[in-house]
PDB file of C-alpha atoms in Angstrom:
ATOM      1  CA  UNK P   1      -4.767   2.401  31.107  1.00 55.00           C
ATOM      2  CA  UNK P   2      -5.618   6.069  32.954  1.00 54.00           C
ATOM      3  CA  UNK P   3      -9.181   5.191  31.720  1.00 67.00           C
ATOM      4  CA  UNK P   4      -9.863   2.321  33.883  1.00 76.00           C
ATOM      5  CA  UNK P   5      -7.445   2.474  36.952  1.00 79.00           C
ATOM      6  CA  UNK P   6      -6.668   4.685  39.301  1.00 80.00           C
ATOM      7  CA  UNK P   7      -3.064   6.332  39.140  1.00 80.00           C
ATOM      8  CA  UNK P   8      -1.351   5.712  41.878  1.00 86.00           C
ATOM      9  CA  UNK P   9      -0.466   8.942  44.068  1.00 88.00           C
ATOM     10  CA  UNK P  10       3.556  10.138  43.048  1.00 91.00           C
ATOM     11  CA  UNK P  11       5.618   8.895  45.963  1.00 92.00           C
ATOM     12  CA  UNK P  12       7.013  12.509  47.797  1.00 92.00           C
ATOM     13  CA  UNK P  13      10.793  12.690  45.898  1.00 91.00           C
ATOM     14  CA  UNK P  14       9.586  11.602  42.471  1.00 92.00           C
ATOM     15  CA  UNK P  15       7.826  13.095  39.828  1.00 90.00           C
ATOM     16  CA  UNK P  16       5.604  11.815  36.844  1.00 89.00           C
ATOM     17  CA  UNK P  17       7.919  12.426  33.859  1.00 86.00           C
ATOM     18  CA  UNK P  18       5.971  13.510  31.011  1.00 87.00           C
ATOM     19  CA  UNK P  19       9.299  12.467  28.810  1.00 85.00           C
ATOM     20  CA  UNK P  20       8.906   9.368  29.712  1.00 83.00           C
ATOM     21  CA  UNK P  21       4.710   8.714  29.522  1.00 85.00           C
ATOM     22  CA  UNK P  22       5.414   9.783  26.067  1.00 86.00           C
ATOM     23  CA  UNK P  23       8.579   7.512  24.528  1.00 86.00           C
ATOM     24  CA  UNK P  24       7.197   4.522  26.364  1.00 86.00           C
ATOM     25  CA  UNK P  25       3.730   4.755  26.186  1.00 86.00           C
ATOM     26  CA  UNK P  26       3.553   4.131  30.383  1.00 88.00           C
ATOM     27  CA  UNK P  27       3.326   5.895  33.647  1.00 88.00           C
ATOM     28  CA  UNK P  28       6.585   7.160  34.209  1.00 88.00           C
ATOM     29  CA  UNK P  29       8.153   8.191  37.795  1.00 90.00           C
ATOM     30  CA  UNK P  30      11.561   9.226  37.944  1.00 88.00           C
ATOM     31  CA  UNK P  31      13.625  10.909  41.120  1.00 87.00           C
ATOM     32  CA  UNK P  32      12.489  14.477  41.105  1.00 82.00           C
ATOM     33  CA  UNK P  33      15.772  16.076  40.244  1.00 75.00           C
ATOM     34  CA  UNK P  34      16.353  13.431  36.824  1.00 72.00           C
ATOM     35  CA  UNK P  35      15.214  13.978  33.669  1.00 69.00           C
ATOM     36  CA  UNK P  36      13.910  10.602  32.035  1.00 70.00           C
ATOM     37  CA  UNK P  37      16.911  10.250  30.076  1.00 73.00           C
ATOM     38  CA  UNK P  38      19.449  10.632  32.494  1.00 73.00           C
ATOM     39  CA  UNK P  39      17.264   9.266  35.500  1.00 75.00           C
ATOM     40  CA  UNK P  40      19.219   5.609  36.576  1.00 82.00           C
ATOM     41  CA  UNK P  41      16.207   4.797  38.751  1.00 85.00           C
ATOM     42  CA  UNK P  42      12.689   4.786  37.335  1.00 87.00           C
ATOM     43  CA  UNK P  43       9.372   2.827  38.122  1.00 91.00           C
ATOM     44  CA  UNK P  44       6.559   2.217  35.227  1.00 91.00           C
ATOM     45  CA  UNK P  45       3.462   1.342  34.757  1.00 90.00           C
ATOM     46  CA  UNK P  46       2.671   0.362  31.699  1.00 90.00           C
ATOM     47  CA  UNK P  47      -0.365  -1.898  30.005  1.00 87.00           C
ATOM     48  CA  UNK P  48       0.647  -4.327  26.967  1.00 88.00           C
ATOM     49  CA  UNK P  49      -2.290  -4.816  24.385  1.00 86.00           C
ATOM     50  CA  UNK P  50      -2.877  -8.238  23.237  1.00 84.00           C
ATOM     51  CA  UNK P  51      -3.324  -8.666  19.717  1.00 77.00           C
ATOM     52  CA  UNK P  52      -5.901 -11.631  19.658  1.00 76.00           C
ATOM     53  CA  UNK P  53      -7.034 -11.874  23.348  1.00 66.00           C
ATOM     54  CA  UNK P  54      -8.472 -14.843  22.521  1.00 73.00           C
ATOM     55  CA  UNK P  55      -5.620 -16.700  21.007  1.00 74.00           C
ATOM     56  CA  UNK P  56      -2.995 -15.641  23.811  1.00 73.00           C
ATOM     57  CA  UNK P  57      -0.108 -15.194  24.738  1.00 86.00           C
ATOM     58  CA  UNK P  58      -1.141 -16.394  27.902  1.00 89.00           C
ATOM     59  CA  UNK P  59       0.211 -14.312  31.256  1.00 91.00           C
ATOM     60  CA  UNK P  60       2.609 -17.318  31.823  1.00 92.00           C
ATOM     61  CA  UNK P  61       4.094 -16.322  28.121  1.00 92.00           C
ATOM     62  CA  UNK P  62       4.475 -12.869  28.474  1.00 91.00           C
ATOM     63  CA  UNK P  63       6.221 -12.722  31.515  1.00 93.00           C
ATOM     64  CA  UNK P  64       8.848 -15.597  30.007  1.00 93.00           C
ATOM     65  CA  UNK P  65       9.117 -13.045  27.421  1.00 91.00           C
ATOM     66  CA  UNK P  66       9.775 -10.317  29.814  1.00 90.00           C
ATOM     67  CA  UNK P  67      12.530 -12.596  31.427  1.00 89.00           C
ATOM     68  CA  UNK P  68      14.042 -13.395  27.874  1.00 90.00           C
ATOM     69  CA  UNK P  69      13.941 -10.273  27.099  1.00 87.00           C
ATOM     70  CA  UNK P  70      15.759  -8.778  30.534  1.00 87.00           C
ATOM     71  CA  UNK P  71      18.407 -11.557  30.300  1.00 86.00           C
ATOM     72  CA  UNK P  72      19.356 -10.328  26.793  1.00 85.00           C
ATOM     73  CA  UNK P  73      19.877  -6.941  27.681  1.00 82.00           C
ATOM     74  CA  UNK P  74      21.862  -7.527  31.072  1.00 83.00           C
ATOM     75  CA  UNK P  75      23.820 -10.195  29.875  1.00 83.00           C
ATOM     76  CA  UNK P  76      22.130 -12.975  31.037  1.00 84.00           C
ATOM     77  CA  UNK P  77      21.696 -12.260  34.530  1.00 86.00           C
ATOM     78  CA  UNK P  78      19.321 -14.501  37.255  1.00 87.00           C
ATOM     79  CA  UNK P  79      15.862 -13.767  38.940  1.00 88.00           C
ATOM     80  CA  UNK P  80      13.812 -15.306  41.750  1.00 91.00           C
ATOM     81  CA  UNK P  81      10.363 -15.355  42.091  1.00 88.00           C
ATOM     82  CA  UNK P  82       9.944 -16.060  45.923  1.00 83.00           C
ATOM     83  CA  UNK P  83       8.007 -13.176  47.270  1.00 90.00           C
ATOM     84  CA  UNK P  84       4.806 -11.189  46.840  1.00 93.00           C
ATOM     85  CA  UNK P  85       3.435  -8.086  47.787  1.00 92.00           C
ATOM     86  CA  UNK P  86      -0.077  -6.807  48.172  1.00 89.00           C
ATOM     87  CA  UNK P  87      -1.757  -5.374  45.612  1.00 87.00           C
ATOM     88  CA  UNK P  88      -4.712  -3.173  45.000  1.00 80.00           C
ATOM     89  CA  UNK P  89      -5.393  -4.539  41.704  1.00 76.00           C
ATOM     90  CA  UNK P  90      -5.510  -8.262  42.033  1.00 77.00           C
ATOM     91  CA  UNK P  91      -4.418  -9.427  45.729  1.00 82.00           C
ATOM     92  CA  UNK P  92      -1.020 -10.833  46.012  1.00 89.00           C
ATOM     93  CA  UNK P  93       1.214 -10.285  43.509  1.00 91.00           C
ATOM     94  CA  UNK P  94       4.269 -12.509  42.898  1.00 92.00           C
ATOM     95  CA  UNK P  95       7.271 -10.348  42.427  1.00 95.00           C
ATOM     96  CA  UNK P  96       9.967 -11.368  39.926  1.00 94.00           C
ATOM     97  CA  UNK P  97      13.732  -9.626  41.121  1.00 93.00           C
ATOM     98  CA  UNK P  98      15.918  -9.485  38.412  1.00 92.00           C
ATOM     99  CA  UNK P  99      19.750  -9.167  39.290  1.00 90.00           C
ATOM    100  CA  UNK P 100      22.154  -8.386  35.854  1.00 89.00           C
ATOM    101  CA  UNK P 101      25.028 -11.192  34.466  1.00 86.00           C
ATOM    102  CA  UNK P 102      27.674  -8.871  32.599  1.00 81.00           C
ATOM    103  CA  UNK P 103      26.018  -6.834  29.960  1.00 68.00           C
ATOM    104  CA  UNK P 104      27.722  -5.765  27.644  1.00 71.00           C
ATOM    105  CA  UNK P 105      26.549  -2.588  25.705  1.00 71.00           C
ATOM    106  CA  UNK P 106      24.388  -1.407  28.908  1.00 74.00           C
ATOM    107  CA  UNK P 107      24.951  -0.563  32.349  1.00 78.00           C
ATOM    108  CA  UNK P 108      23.201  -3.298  34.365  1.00 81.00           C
ATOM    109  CA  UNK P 109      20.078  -3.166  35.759  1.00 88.00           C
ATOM    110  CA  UNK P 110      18.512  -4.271  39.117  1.00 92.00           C
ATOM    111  CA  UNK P 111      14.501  -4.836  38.413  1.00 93.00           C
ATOM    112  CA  UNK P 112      11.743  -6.060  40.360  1.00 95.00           C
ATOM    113  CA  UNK P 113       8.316  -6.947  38.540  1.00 94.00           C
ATOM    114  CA  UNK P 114       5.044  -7.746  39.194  1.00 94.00           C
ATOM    115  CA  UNK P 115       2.567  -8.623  36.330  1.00 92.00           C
ATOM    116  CA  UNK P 116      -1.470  -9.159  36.064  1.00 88.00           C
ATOM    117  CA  UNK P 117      -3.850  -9.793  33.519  1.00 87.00           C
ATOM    118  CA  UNK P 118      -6.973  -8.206  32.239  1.00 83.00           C
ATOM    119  CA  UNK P 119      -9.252  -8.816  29.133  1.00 78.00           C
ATOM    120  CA  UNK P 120      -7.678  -6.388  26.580  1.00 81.00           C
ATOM    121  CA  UNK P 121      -4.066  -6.254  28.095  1.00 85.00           C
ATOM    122  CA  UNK P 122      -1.046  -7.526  30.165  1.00 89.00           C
ATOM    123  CA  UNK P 123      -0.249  -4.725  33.353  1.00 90.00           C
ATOM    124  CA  UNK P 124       3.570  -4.862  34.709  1.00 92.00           C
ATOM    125  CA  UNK P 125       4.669  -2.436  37.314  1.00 92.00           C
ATOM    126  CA  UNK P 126       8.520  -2.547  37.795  1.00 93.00           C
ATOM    127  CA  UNK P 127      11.380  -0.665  39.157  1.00 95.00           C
ATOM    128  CA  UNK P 128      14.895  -0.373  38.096  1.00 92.00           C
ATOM    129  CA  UNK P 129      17.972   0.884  39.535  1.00 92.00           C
ATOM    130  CA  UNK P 130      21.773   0.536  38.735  1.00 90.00           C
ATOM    131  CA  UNK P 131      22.870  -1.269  41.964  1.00 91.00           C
ATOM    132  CA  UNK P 132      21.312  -3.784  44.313  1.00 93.00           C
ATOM    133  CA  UNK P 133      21.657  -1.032  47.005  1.00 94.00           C
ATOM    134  CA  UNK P 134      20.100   1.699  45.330  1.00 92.00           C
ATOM    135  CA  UNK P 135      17.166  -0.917  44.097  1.00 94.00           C
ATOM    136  CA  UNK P 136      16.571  -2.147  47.894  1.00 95.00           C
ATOM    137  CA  UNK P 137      16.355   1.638  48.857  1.00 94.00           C
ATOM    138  CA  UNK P 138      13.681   2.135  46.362  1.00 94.00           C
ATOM    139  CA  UNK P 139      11.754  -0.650  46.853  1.00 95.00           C
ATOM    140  CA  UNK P 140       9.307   0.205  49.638  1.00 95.00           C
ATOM    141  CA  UNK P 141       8.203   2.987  47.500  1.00 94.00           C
ATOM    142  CA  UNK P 142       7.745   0.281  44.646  1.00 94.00           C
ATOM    143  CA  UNK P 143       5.458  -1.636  46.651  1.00 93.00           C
ATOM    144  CA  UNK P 144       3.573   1.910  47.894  1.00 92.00           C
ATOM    145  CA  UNK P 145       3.087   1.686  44.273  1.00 91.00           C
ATOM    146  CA  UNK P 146       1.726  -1.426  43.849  1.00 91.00           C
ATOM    147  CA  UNK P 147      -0.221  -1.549  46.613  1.00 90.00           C
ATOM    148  CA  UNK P 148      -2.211   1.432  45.491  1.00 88.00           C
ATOM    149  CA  UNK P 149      -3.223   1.032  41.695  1.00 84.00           C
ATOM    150  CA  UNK P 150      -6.005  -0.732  41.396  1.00 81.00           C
ATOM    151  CA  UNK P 151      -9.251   0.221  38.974  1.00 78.00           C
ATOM    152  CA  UNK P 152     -11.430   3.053  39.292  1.00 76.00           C
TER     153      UNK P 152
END
């Protein structure tokens, strides 16, 4: 990922959490006074390899997977699809807002997404916080991030 795109600049208030590069295999920013385990707002980069790029999944796949995936960790739980933001990287980019159902073993989780495709990989960028407040607060600097990766 580093290799072929630019890192987008660390908003001023958040740090890149080494921590966090490491367990998840991403870009990591947290709030600059969190560690990543006890940070309860983080945004991540992070590039999915496909195994046959040929074969698929197809983008369309992988993000249903993504919202399977969200809805059975936040206990079902809704998202919309209605906006997008600009993107260094490909344009427009359709952003997918997750808002929790009742989880049960986790405390929920307020995401937004946006996904691309390249050759060799899937690319999601999302942000996560613990309320819809504290998610809308964050999201300008989301889109700052967004709107600034793009390739090398």
């Amino acid at each position: 990922l580093v290799r072929q795109w630019r890192v987008p600049p660390t908003p001023p208030g958040w740090v890149v959490n080494e921590e966090g590069n490491y367990l998840l295999e991403a870009i990591v920013y947290v709030k600059q006074e969190k560690s990543f385990q006890k940070a309860d707002q983080d945004m991540v980069i992070k590039a999915y390899e496909k195994s046959d790029p040929d074969v698929g999944p197809t983008l369309t796949q992988f993000i249903d997977q993504t919202i399977r995936h969200y809805r059975s960790r936040n206990g079902g739980g809704t998202y919309s699809d209605a906006t997008t933001i600009p993107s260094g990287a490909r344009g427009s980019l359709r952003v997918y807002s997750f808002k929790p159902g009742k989880p049960k073993d986790e405390p929920p989780s307020y995401e937004s997404w946006v996904f691309f495709e390249e050759s060799q990989c899937f690319i999601d960028i999302h942000v996560s916080a613990p309320s819809q407040a504290e998610h809308d607060a964050i999201f300008p600097v989301f889109k700052g991030i967004v709107s600034s990766f793009r390739k090398k």
